[in-house]
Coordinates of C-alpha atoms in Angstrom, one line a residue:
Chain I
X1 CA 0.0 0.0 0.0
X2 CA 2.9 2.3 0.9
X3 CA 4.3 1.7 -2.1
X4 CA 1.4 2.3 -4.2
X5 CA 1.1 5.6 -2.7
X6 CA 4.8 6.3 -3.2
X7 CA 4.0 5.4 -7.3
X8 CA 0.8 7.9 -7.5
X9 CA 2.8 10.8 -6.1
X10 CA 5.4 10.0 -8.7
X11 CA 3.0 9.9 -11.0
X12 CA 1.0 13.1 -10.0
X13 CA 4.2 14.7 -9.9
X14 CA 5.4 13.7 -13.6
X15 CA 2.1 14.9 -14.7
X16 CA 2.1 18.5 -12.6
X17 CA 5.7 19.2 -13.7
X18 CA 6.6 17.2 -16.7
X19 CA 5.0 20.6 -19.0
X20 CA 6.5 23.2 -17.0
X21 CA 10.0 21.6 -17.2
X22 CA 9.5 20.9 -21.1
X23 CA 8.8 23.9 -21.7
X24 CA 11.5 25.2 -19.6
X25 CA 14.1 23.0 -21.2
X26 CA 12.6 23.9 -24.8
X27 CA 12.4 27.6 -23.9
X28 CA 16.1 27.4 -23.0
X29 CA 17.2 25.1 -26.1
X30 CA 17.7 25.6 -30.1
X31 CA 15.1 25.2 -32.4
X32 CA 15.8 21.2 -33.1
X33 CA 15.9 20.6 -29.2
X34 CA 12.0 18.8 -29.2
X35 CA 13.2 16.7 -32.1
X36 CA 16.4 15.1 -31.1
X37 CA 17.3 11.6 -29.8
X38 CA 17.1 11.1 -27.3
X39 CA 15.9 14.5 -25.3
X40 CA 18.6 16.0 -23.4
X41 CA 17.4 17.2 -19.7
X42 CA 19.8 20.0 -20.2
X43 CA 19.5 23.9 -19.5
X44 CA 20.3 25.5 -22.9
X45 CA 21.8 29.1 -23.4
X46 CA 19.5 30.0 -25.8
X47 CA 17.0 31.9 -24.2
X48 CA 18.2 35.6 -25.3
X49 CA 18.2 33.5 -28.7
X50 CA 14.6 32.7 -28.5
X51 CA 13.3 35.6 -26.5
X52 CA 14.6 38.1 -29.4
X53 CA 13.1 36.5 -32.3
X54 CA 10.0 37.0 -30.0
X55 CA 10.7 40.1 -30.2
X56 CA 11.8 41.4 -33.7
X57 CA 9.3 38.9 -35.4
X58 CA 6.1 39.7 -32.9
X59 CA 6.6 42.5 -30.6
X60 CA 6.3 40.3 -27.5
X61 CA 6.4 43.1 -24.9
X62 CA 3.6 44.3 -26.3
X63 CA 1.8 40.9 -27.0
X64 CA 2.1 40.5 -22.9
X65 CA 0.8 43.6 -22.4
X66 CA -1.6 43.5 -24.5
X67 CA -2.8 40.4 -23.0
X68 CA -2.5 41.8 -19.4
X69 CA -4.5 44.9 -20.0
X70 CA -7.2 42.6 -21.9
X71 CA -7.6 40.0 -18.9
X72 CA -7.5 42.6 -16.3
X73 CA -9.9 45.2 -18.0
X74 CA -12.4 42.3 -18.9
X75 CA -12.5 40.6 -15.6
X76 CA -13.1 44.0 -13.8
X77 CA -16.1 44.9 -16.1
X78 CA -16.9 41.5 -15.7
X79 CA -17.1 41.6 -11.7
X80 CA -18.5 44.6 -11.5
X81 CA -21.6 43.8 -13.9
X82 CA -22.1 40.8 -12.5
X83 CA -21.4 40.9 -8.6
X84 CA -24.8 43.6 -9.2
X85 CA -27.1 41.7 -10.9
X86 CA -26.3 38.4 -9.3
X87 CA -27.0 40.2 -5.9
X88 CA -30.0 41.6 -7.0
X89 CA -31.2 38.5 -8.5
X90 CA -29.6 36.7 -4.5
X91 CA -31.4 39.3 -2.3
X92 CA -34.6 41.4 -4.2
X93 CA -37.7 40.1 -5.0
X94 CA -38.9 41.8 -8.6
X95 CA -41.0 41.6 -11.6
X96 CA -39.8 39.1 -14.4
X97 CA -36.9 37.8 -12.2
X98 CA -37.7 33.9 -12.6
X99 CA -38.0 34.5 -16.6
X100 CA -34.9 36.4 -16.8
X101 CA -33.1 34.1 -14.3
X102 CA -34.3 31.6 -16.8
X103 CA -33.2 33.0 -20.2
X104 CA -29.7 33.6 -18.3
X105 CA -29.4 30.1 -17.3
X106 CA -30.9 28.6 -20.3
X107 CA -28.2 30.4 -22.0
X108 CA -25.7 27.6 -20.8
X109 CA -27.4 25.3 -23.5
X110 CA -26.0 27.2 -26.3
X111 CA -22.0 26.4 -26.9
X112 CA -20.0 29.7 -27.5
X113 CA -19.1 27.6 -30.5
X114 CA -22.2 26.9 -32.2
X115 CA -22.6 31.2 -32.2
X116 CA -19.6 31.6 -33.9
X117 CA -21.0 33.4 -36.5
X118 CA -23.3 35.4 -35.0
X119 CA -20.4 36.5 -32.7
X120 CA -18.1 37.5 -35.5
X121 CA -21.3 39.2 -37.1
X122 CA -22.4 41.5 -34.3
X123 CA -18.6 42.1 -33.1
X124 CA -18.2 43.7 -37.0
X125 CA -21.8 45.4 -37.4
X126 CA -20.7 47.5 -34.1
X127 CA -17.0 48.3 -35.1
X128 CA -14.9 46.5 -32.2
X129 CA -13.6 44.0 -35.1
X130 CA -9.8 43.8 -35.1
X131 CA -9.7 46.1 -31.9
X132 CA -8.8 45.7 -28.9
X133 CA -12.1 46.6 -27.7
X134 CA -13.6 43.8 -29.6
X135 CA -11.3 41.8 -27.1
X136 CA -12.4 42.7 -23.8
X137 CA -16.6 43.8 -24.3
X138 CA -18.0 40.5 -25.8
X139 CA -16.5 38.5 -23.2
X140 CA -17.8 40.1 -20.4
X141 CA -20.5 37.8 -19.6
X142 CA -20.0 34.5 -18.2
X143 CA -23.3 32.9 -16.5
X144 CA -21.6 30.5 -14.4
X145 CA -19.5 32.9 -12.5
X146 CA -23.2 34.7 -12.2
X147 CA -24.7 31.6 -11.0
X148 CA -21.9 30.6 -8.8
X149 CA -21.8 34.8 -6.9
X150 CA -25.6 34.2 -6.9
X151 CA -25.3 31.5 -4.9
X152 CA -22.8 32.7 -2.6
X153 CA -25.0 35.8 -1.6
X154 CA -27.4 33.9 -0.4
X155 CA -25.1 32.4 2.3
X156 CA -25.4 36.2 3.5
X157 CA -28.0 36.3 6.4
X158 CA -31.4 38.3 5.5
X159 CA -31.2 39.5 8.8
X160 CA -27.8 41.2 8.6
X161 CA -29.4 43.2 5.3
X162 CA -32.3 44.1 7.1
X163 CA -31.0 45.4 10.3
X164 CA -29.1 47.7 7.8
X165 CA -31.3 48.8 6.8
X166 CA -33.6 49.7 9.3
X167 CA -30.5 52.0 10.3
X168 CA -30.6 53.6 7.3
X169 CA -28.5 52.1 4.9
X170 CA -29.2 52.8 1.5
X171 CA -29.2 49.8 -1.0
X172 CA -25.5 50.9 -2.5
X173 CA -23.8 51.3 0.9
X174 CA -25.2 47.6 2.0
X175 CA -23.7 46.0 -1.4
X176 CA -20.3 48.3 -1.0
X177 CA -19.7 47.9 3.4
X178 CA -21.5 44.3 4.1
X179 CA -22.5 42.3 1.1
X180 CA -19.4 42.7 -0.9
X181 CA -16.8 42.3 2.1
X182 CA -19.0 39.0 3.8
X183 CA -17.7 37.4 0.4
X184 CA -14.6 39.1 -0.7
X185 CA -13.0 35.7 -1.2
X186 CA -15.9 34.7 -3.3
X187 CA -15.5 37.0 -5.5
X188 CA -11.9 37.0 -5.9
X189 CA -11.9 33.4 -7.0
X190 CA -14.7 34.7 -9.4
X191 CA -12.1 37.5 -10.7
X192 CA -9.5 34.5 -11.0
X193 CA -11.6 32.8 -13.1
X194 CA -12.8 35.7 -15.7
X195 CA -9.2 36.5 -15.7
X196 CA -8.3 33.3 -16.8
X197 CA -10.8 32.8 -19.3
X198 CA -10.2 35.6 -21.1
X199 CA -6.2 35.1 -20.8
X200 CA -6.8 31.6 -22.7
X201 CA -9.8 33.0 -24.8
X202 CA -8.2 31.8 -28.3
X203 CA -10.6 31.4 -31.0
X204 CA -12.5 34.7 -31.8
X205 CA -9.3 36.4 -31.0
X206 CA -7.4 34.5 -33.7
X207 CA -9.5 35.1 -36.6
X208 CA -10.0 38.9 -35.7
X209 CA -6.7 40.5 -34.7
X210 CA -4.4 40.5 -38.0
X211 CA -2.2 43.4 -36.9
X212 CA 0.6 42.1 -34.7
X213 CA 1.3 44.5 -32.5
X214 CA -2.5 43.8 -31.4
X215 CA -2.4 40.5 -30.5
X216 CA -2.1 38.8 -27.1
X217 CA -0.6 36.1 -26.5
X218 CA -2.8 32.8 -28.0
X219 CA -3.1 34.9 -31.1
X220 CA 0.9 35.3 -31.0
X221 CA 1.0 30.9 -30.4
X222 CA -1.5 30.8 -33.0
X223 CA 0.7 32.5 -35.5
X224 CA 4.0 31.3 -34.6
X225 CA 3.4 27.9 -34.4
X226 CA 2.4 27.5 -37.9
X227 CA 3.8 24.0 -39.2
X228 CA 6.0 26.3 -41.9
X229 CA 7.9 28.5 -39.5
X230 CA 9.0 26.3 -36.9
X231 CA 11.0 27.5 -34.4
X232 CA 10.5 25.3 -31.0
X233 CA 12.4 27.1 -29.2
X234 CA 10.5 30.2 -29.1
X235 CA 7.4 29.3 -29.4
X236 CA 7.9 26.8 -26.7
X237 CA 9.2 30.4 -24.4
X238 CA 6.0 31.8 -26.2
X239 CA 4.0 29.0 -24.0
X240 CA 5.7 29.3 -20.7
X241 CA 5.0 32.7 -21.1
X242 CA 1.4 31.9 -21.5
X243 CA 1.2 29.6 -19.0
X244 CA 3.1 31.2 -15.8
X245 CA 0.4 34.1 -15.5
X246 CA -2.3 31.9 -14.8
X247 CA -0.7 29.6 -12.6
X248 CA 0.7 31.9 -10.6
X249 CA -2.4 33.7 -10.0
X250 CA -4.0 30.3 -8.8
X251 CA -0.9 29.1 -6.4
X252 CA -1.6 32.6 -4.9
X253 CA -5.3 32.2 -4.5
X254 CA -5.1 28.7 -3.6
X255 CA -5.9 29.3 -0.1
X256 CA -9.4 30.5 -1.1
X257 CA -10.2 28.4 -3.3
X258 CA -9.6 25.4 -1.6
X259 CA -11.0 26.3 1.8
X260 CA -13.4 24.1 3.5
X261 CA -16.1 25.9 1.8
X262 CA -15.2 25.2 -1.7
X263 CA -13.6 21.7 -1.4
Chain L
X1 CA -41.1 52.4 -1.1
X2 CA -40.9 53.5 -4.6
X3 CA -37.1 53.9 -4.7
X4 CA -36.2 49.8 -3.2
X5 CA -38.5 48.8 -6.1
X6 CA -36.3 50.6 -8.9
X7 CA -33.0 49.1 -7.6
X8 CA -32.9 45.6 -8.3
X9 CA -33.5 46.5 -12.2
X10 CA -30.8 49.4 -11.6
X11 CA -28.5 46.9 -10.6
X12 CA -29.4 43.8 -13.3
X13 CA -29.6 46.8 -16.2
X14 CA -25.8 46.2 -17.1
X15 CA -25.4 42.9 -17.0
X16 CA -28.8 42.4 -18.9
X17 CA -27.8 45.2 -21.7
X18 CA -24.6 43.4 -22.3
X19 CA -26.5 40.0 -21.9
X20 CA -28.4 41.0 -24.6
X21 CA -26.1 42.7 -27.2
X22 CA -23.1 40.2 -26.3
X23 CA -25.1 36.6 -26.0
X24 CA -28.8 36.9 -26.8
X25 CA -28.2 38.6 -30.2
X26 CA -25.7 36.9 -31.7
X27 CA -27.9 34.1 -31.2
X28 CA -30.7 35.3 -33.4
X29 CA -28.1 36.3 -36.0
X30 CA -27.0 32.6 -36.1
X31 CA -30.4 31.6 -36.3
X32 CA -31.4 33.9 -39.1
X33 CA -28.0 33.2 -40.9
X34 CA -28.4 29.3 -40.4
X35 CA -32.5 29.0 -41.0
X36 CA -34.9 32.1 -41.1
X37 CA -33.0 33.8 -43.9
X38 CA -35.2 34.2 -47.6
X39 CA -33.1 34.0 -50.7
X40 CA -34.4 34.9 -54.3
X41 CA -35.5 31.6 -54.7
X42 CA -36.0 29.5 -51.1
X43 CA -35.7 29.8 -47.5
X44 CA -31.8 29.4 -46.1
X45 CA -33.2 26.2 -43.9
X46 CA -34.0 23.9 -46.9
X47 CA -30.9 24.7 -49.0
X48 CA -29.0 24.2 -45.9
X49 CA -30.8 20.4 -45.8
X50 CA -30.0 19.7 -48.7
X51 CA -26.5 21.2 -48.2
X52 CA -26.5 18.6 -44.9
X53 CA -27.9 15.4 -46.7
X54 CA -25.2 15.7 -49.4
X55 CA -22.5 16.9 -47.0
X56 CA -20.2 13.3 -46.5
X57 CA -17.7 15.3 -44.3
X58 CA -20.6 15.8 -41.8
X59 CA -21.1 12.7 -41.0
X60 CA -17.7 11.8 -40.9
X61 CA -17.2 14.8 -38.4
X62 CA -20.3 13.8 -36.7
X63 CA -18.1 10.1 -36.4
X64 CA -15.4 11.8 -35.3
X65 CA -16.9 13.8 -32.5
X66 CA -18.8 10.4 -31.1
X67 CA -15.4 7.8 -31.6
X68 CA -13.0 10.7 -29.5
X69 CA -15.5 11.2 -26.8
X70 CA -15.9 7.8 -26.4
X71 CA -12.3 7.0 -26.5
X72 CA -12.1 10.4 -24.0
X73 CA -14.6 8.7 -21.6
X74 CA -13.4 5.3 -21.5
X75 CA -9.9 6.0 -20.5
X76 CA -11.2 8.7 -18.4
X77 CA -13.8 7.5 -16.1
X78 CA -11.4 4.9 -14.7
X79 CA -8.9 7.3 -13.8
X80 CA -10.8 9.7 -12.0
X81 CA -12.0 7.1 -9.9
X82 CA -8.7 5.0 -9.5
X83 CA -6.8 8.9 -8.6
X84 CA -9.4 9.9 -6.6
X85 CA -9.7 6.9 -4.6
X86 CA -5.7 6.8 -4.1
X87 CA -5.9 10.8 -3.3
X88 CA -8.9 10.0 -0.3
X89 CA -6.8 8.6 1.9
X90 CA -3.6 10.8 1.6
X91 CA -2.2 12.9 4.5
X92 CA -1.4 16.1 2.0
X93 CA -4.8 15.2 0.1
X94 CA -5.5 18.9 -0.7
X95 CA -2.0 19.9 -1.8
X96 CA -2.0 16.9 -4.4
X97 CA -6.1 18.1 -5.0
X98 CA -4.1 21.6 -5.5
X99 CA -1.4 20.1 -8.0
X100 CA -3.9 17.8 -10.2
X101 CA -6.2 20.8 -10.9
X102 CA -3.5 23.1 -12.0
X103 CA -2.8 22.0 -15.4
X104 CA -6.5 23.0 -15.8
X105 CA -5.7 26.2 -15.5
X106 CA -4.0 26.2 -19.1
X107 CA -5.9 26.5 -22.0
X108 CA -6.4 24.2 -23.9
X109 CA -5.1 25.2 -27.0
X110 CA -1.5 25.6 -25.0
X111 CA -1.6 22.1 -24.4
X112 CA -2.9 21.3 -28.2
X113 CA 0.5 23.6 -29.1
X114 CA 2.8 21.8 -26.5
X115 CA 1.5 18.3 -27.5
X116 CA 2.1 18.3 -31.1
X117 CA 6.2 18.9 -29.8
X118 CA 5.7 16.0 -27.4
X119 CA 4.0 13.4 -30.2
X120 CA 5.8 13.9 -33.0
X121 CA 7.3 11.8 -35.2
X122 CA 10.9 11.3 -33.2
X123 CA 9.0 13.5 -30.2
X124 CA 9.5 12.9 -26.6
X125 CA 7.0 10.1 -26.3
X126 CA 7.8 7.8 -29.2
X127 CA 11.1 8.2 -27.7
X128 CA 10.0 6.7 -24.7
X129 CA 7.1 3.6 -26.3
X130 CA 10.8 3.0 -28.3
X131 CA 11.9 1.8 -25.3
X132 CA 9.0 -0.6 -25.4
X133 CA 9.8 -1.7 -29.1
X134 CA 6.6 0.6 -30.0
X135 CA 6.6 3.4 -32.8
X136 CA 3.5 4.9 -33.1
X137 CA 2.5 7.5 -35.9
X138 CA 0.5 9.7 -34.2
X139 CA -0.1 12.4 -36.8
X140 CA -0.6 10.0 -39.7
X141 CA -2.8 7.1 -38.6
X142 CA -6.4 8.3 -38.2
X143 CA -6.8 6.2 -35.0
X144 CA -3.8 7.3 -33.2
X145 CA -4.7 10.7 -34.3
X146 CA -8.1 10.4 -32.7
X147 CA -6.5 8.7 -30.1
X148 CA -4.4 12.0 -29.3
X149 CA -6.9 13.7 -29.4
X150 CA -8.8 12.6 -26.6
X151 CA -5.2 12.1 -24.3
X152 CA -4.5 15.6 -24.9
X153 CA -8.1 16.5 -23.6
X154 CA -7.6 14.4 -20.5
X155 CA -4.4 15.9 -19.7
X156 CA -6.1 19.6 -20.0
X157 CA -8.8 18.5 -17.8
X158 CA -8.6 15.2 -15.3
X159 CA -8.1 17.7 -12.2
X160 CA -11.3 19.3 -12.2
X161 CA -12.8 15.8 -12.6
X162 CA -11.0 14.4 -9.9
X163 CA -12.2 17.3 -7.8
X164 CA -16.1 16.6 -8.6
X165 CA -15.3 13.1 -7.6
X166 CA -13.3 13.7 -4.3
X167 CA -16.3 16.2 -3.7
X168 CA -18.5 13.0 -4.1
X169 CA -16.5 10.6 -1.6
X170 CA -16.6 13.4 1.0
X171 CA -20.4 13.4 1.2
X172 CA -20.4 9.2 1.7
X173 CA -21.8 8.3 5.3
X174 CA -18.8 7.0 7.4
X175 CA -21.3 4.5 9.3
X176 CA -21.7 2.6 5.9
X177 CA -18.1 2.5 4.9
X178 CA -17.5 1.1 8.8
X179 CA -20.5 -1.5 8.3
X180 CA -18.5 -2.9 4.5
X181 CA -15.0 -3.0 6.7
X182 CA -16.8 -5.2 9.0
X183 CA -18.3 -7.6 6.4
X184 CA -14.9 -7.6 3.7
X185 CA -11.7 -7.1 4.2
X186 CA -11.0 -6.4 0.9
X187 CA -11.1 -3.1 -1.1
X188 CA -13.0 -4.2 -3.7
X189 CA -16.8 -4.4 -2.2
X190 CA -16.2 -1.3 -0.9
X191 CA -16.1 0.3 -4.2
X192 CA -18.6 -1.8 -6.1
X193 CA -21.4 -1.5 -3.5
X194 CA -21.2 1.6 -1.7
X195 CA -18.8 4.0 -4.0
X196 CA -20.4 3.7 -7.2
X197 CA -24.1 3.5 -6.7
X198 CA -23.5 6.4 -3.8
X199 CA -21.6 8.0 -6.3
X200 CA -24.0 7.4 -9.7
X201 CA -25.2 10.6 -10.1
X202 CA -22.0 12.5 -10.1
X203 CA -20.1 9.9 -12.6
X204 CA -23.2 10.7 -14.4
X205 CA -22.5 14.5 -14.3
X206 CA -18.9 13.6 -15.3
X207 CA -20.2 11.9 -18.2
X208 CA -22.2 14.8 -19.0
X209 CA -19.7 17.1 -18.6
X210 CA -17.3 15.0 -20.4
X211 CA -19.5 14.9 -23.7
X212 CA -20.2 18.6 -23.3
X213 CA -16.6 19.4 -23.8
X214 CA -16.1 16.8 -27.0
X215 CA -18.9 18.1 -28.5
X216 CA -17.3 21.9 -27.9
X217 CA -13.7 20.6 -28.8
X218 CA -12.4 23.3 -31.3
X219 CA -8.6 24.7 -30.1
X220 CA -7.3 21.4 -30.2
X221 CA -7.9 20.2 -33.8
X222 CA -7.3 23.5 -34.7
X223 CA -3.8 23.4 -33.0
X224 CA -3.2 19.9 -32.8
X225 CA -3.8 18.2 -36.0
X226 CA -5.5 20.6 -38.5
X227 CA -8.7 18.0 -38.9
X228 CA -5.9 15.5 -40.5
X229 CA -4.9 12.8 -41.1
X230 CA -7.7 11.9 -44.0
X231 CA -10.0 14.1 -41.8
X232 CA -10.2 12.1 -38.5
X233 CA -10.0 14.7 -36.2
X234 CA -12.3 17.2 -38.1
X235 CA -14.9 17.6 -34.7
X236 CA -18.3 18.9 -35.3
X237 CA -17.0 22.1 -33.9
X238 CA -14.2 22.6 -35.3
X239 CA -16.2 22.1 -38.9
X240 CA -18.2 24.9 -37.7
X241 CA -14.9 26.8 -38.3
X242 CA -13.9 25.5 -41.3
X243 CA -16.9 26.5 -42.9
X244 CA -16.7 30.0 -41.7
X245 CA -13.8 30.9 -41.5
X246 CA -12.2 28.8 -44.3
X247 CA -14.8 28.2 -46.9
X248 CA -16.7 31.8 -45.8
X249 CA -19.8 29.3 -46.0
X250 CA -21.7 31.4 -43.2
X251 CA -24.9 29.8 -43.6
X252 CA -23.7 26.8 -43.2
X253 CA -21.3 26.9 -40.7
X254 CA -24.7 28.8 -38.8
X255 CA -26.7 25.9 -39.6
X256 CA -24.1 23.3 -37.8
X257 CA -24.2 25.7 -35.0
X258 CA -27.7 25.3 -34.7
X259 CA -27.4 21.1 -34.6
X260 CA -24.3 21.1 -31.9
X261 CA -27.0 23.6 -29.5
X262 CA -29.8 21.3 -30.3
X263 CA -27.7 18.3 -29.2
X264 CA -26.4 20.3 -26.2
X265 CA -29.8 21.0 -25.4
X266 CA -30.5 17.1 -25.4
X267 CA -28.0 16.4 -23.3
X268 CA -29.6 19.5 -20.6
X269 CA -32.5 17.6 -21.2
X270 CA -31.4 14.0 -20.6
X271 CA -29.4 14.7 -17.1
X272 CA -32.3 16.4 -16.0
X273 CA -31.2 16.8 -12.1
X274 CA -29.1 20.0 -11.8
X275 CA -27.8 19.3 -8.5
X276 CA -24.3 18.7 -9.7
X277 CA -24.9 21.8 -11.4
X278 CA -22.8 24.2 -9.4
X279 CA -19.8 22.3 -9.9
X280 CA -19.4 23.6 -13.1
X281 CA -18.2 26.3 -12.1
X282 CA -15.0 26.1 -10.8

């Protein structure tokens, strides 16, 4: 039994690392490193290599920022639109609530995918195509973060609300002083997760931004992995560089997320 | 009085307006590009049928999309239970918990990037299944390809499941896994009577969740294999983008969109308990 337990965490191990060091390794080696026989575990000197044909070929200091400023800027729309109306739909009773609740949830049914055209349609008819505002505004909406906030409000005691606001509260100051800090870690994890989604939102991204110095980073992958320019070696950088944002974000907020409320 | 019943629709009116321009409309252009539309000579839906009927790719695609998710499944049901089961017991359960879900984090199409390095024709694992006396073609048989496909997937994505499932084990009674130690001694029992029909409806959700994704795979063909080789890998989804974006057949690749929501909303309608609902969202 011991040793069985000794093999999974070898093997939960090889699977948590064995991408980070490959791309490590790759990011550090020449172009033919991925291909030779047999691999060598080896840091290369090649980084400054790789990092500058980033850099003349696709502006990669702006790629990141890009990227940054799109993640950031649509995960705070994102929070504050939705950390509103999933109160409101949480704590207020009002007209047409269960058939909008419903037209937001039954949205769920319909793939991103199978809208694909509509998307690229509507992002067009209103000008935000090949922008960077075309980037951030149609990705603003994600139901399941709504759902899950929704849910999380109503963990908040009515009676807390109402004692409130029988001392005169008005409706803004109870979302900004109690509702709001009673699940700040709630919504963090929720502004994790837009951030994230729109950091690794690829598809609509690719086929709109055709100017490089507008791209973020997917868009930059997209493009430089093409089977007819390979260069491993930087695009393999181009993917640790993808990747570390993210998954520093989540080591960070790891204490939230996997607190006895969530796991 | 008057003011607390204009607030709630103060604070929904943002989320609604860009609910509606962003999700909601986009929809109906999709609908009227894929059905409602009115040519000179017919309505967009029947040419699109006729389109369909004719269309062999399609149901190759549709093929496709059915053989990887079952391939997807199959290898990935076991695990999740195997992991999680190994995982229960653990001292440092949620820091492994931690480490499993973190590759989820990655999008997918930086794994479908990644992967192609690692399967490649002298890659890093045909360098290893040499040792074995294997040589796989991974980017030329369509099998292998399909195959790749749907390990890539589980890479991207066994953490979360593994989380669902440990989720699952939590909730089981500790009276009724004392009352199997006292009848068996082995492991085995344990698992067949009291894990898995305790545990039924969140497999199910698994299941559910698993054939959501297949049916929404589009970075990883796209990055991964192109839809080669001989157009194995072509998932519905990602024909949805090949007839857009590639052909510039909008109608069409509308029309598709409309079958992959209609089977989407089958599969709503066939795991009708939303319970497991919520964890869909982390």
């Amino acid at each position: 039994m011991k040793l069985f337990r000794i093999l999974l965490l070898v093997f939960v191990v090889l699977i948590w690392m064995f991408p980070v060091v490959f791309l490590i390794l790759g990011a550090t080696n020449h172009s033919g490193w991925a291909y030779q026989i047999p691999i060598s575990f080896q840091i290369g000197n090649q980084f400054r290599i790789n990092y500058d044909y980033l850099y003349q070929t696709f502006y990669v200091n702006s790629v990141i920022f890009n990227s940054i400023v799109v993640s950031i800027s649509t995960a705070l729309i994102s929070i504050i639109v939705i950390v509103f109306a999933s109160y409101a739909f949480s704590k207020y009773h009002f007209k047409f609530k269960n058939i909008l609740f419903g037209i937001f949830i039954a949205s769920i049914i319909i793939p991103q995918i199978s809208t694909l055209v509509g998307n690229l349609k509507l992002i067009s008819a209103i000008g935000l195509y090949g922008t960077i505002f075309g980037l951030i505004l149609p990705f603003t909406i994600n139901i399941r973060v709504f759902y899950y906030l929704m849910n999380m409000f109503h963990y908040i005691p009515n009676e807390i609300i109402d004692s409130a606001r029988i001392d005169g509260a008005s409706d803004l100051q109870i979302v900004n002083k109690i509702s709001i800090p009673m699940t700040l870690d709630k919504i963090a994890l929720s502004f994790f997760m837009l951030f994230v989604s729109s950091w690794n939102n690829f598809l609509i991204p690719m086929i709109m931004m055709n100017s490089r110095r507008r791209f973020t980073i997917p868009v930059m992958l997209s493009s430089l992995s093409d089977p007819l320019s390979y260069n491993t070696g930087s695009t393999l950088l181009a993917l640790l560089i993808a990747i570390i944002p993210p998954l520093l974000l989540y080591i960070g907020l790891s204490n939230i997320i996997y607190n006895k409320n969530s796991v | 009085m008057h003011k607390t019943k204009i607030i709630p629709y103060l604070f929904i009116l943002p989320f609604f307006v860009f609910f509606v321009i962003f999700k909601l409309i986009p929809v109906i252009i999709t609908l009227v590009n894929g059905i409602l539309e009115i040519d000179e000579t017919s309505i967009v839906f029947i040419k699109n049928v006729e389109l369909l009927l004719l269309d062999q790719v399609f149901f190759k695609t549709l093929l496709n999309t059915i053989i990887i998710c079952i391939l997807y499944v199959v290898i990935k049901i076991p695990m999740v239970i195997v992991i999680s089961n190994l995982v229960n017991h653990l001292k440092h359960k949620r820091l492994i918990l931690m480490m499993l879900y973190a590759p989820t984090i990655v999008g997918m199409y930086a794994y479908a990037i990644l992967f192609r390095y690692l399967f490649t024709h002298n890659g890093f694992i045909n360098q290893q299944l040499n040792l074995f006396g294997i040589q796989i073609d991974w980017f030329g048989n369509p099998f292998f390809a399909q195959l790749m496909i749907a390990l890539t997937l589980l890479w991207g994505t066994l953490g979360f499941y593994i989380l669902i499932y440990n989720n699952g084990l939590k909730n089981i009674p500790k009276e009724l896994i004392d009352v199997i130690k006292l009848e068996s001694n082995s492991k085995l029992p344990k698992l067949k009577y009291l894990q898995l029909p305790i545990l039924a409806p969140v497999i199910k959700s698994i299941l559910f969740i698993a054939i959501l994704e297949v049916l929404t795979l589009v970075d990883l063909p796209l990055n991964l294999t192109l839809g080669g080789p001989s157009q194995s890998t072509i998932t519905l989804s990602y024909y949805i983008y090949m007839q857009a974006i590639q052909y510039n057949n909008f109608a069409y690749a509308s029309f598709i969109g409309i079958i992959i929501s209609i089977l989407s909303l089958a599969l709503f309608l066939t795991k009708k308990n939303m319970e497991n609902f919520k964890y869909e969202v982390i």
